C-alpha positions as a printed NumPy array, in Angstrom:
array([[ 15.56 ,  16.986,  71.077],
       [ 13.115,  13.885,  70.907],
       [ 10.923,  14.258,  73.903],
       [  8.569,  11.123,  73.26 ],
       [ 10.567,   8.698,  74.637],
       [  7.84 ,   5.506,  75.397],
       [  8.374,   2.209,  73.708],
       [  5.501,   0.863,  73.56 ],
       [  5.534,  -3.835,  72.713],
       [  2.695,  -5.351,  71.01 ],
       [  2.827,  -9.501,  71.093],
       [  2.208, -12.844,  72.844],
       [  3.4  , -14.714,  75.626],
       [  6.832, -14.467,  74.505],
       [  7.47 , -10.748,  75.504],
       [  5.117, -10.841,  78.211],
       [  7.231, -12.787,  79.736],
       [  5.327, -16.171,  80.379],
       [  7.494, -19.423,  80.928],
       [  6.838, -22.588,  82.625],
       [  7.463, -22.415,  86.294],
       [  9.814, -24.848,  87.238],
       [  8.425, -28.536,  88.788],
       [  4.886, -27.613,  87.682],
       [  2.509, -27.453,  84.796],
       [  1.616, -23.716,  85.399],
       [  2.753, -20.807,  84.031],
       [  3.603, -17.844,  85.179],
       [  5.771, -14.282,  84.154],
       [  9.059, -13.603,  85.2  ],
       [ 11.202, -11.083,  84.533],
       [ 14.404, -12.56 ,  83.303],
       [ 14.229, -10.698,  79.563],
       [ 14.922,  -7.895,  81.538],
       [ 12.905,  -5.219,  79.634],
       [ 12.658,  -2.675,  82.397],
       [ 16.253,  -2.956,  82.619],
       [ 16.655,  -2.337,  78.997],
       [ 14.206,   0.544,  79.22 ],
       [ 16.298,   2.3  ,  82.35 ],
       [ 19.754,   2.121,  80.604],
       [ 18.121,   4.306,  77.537],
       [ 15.931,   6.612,  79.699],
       [ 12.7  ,   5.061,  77.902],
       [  9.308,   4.274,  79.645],
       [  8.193,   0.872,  78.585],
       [  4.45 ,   0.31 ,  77.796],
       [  4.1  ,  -3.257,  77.193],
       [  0.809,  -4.459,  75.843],
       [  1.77 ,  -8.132,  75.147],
       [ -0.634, -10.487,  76.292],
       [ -0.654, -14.375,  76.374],
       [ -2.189, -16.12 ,  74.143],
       [ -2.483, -13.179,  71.861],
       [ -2.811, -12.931,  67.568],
       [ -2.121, -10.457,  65.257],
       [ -5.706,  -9.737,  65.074],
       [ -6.219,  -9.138,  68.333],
       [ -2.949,  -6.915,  68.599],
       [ -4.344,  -4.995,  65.393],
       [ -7.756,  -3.959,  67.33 ],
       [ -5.349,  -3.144,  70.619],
       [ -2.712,  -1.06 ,  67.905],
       [ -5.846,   1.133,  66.315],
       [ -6.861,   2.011,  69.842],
       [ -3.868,   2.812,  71.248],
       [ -3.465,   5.379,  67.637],
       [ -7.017,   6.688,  68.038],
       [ -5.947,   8.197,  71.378],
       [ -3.448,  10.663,  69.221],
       [ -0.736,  10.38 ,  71.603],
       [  1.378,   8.014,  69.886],
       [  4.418,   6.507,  71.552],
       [  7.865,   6.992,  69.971],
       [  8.714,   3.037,  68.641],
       [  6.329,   0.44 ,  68.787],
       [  8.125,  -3.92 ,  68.645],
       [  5.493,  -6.22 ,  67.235],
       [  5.678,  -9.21 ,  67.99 ],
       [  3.254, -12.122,  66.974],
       [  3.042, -15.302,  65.057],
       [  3.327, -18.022,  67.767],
       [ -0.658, -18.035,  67.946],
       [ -1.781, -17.431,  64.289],
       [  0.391, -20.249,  63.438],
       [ -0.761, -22.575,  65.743],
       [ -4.09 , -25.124,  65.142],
       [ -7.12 , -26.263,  66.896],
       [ -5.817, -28.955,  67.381],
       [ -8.555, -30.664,  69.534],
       [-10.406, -30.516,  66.142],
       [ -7.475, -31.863,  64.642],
       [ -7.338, -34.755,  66.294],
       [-11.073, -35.415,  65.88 ],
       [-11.221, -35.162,  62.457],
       [ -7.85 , -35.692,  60.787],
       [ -8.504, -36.196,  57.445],
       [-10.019, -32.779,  56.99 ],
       [ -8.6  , -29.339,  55.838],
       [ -7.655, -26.874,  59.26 ],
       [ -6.253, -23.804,  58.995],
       [ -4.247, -21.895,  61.729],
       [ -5.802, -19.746,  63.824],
       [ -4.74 , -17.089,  61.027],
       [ -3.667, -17.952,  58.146],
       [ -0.481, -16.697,  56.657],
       [ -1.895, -14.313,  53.901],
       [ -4.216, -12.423,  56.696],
       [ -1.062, -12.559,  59.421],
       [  1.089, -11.083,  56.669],
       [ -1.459,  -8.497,  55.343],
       [ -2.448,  -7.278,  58.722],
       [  1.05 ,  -6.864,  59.819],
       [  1.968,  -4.521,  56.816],
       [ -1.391,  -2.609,  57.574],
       [ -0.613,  -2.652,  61.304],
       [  3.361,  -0.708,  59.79 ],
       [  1.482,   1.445,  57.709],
       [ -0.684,   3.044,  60.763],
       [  1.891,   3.261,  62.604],
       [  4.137,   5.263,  60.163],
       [  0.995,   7.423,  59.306],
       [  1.449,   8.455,  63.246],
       [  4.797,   8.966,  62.76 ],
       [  5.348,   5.514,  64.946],
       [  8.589,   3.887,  64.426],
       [  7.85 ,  -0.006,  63.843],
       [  9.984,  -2.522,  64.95 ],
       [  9.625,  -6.053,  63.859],
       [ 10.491,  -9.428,  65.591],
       [ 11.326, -12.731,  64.77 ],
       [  9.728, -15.895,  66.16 ],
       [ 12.039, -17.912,  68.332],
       [ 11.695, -21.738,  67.019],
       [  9.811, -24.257,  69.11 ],
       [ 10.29 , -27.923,  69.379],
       [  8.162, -30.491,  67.692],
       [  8.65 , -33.267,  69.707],
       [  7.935, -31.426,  73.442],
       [  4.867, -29.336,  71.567],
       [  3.309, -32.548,  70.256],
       [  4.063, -34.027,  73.555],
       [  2.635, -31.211,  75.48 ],
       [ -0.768, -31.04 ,  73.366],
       [ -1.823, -34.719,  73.875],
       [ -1.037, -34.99 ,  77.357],
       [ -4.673, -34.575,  78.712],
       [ -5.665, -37.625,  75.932],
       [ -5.843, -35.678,  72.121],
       [ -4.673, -38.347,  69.894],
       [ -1.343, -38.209,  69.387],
       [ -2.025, -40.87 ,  66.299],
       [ -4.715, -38.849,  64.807],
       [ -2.609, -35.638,  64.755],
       [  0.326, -37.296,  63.259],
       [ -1.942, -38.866,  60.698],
       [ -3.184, -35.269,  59.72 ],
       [  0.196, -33.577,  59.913],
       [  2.124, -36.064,  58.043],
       [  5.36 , -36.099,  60.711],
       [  5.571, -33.895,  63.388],
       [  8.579, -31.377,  62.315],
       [  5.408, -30.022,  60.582],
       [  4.875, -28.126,  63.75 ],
       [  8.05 , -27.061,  63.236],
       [  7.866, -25.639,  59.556],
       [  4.495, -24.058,  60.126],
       [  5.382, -21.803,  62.499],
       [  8.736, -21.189,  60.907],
       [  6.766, -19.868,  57.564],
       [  5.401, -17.113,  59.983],
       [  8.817, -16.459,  61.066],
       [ 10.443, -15.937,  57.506],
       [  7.069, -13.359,  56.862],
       [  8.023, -11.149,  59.04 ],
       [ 11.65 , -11.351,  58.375],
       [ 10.646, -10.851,  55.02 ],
       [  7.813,  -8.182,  55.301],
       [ 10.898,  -6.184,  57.827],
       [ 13.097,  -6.311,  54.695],
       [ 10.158,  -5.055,  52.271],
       [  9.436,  -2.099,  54.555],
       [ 12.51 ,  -1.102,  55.597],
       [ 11.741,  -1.697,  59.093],
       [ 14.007,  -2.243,  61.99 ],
       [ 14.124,  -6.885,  62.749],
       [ 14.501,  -8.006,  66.065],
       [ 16.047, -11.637,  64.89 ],
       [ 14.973, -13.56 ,  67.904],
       [ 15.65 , -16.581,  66.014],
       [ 18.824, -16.526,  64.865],
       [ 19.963, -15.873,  68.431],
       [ 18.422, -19.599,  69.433],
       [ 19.107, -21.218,  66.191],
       [ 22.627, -20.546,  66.2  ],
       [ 22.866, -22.496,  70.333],
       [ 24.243, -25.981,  69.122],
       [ 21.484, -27.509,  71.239],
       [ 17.461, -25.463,  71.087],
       [ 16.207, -27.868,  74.371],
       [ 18.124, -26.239,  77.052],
       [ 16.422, -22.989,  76.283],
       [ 12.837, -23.92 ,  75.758],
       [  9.929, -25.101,  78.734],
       [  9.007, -28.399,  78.644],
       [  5.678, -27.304,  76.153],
       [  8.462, -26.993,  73.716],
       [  7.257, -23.467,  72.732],
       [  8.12 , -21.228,  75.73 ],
       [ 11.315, -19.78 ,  76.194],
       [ 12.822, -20.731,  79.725],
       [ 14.651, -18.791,  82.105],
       [ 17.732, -19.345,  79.796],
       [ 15.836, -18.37 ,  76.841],
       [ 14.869, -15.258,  78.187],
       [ 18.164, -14.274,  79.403],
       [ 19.14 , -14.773,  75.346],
       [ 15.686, -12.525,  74.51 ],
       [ 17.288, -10.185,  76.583],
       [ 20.915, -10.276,  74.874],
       [ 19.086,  -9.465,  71.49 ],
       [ 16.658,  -6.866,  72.577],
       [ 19.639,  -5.106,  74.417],
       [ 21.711,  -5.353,  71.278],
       [ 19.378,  -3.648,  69.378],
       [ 18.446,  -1.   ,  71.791],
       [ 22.359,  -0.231,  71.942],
       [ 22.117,   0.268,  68.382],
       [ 18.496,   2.458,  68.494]])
């Protein structure tokens, strides 16, 4: 009988529950994904570690020390991307015609996620994978050049703006990908939003967020899979 029963999340905003709050500009974390919930119905204890604004790098340093304590939970979800794919893009706008990178470049995201399986199975951790939901160009352009960035400049270094769009969606496929490679249980977050005939009505206004509709769909797919666990 499997006594360790903590499930223990490792991401970003996403799964810490941070949305727009309606009418304003400010965020805040609600509870409509419903972990706890999810957590209750299987007689788990949830330990979520997800923090806004949070990379893979950053979750690998918060993984090791959570291991180097040698009492492991039973199933850790990871859950990044959002971040390491995203730009600085006040730099972007002030010097488009340079080379940026992402705040973590695909190779590193992708290397440190496989290391960040391969501690996790040395502690006999079960790892759990998740896909990125998809964001919106247009709102996520909007959003980042509503304090003055040039919206001109940005567009002149991206090419169009569905670039947004792809980059992130590269990190995405990764871990899809890297899930498949390691035999590793895929939360498909995106799917779920991808297959909506209309993305909008589930995202904030930033165009990256989830809003209270979109977590109520993170919470069908995390409750499928936990039904299947």
């Amino acid at each position: 009988m499997q006594t360790n029963r903590v499930i223990s999340i490792f991401g970003d905003s996403i799964l810490k529950g941070v949305r727009m709050l309606k009418g304003t500009t400010r965020y805040g974390t609600t509870d409509d994904i419903g972990l706890e919930a999810i957590a209750r119905e299987h007689d788990w204890v949830l330990d979520n570690r997800s923090r806004f604004g949070c990379t893979i790098t950053k979750g690998e340093m918060l993984l090791n020390r959570l291991l180097e304590k040698n009492d492991p939970p039973a199933a850790v979800l990871l859950e990044y991307g959002g971040n390491d794919a995203d730009f600085r893009w006040n730099e972007v706008a002030a010097r488009p015609f340079d080379e940026h990178l992402p705040n973590t470049p695909l190779p590193v995201f992708t290397e440190t996620m496989r290391r960040m399986v391969e501690s996790l199975r040395a502690h006999n951790v079960r790892p759990v994978l998740s896909t990125l939901p998809p964001i919106s160009s247009e709102r996520y352009l909007n959003w980042i050049t509503r304090d003055g960035l040039s919206k001109e400049s940005i567009l002149t270094w991206l090419g169009d703006e569905n670039a947004i769009y792809r980059y992130q969606e590269n990190y995405s496929r990764a871990i899809e990908r890297l899930a498949g490679e390691l035999s590793c249980t895929l939360v498909d977050l995106r799917s779920a939003f991808l297959e909506k005939r209309m993305l909008l009505p589930y995202l904030c206004e930033d165009g990256i967020h989830p809003n209270d509709a979109g977590q109520r769909l993170i919470h069908e797919v995390l409750a499928e899979v936990a039904a299947k666990a």
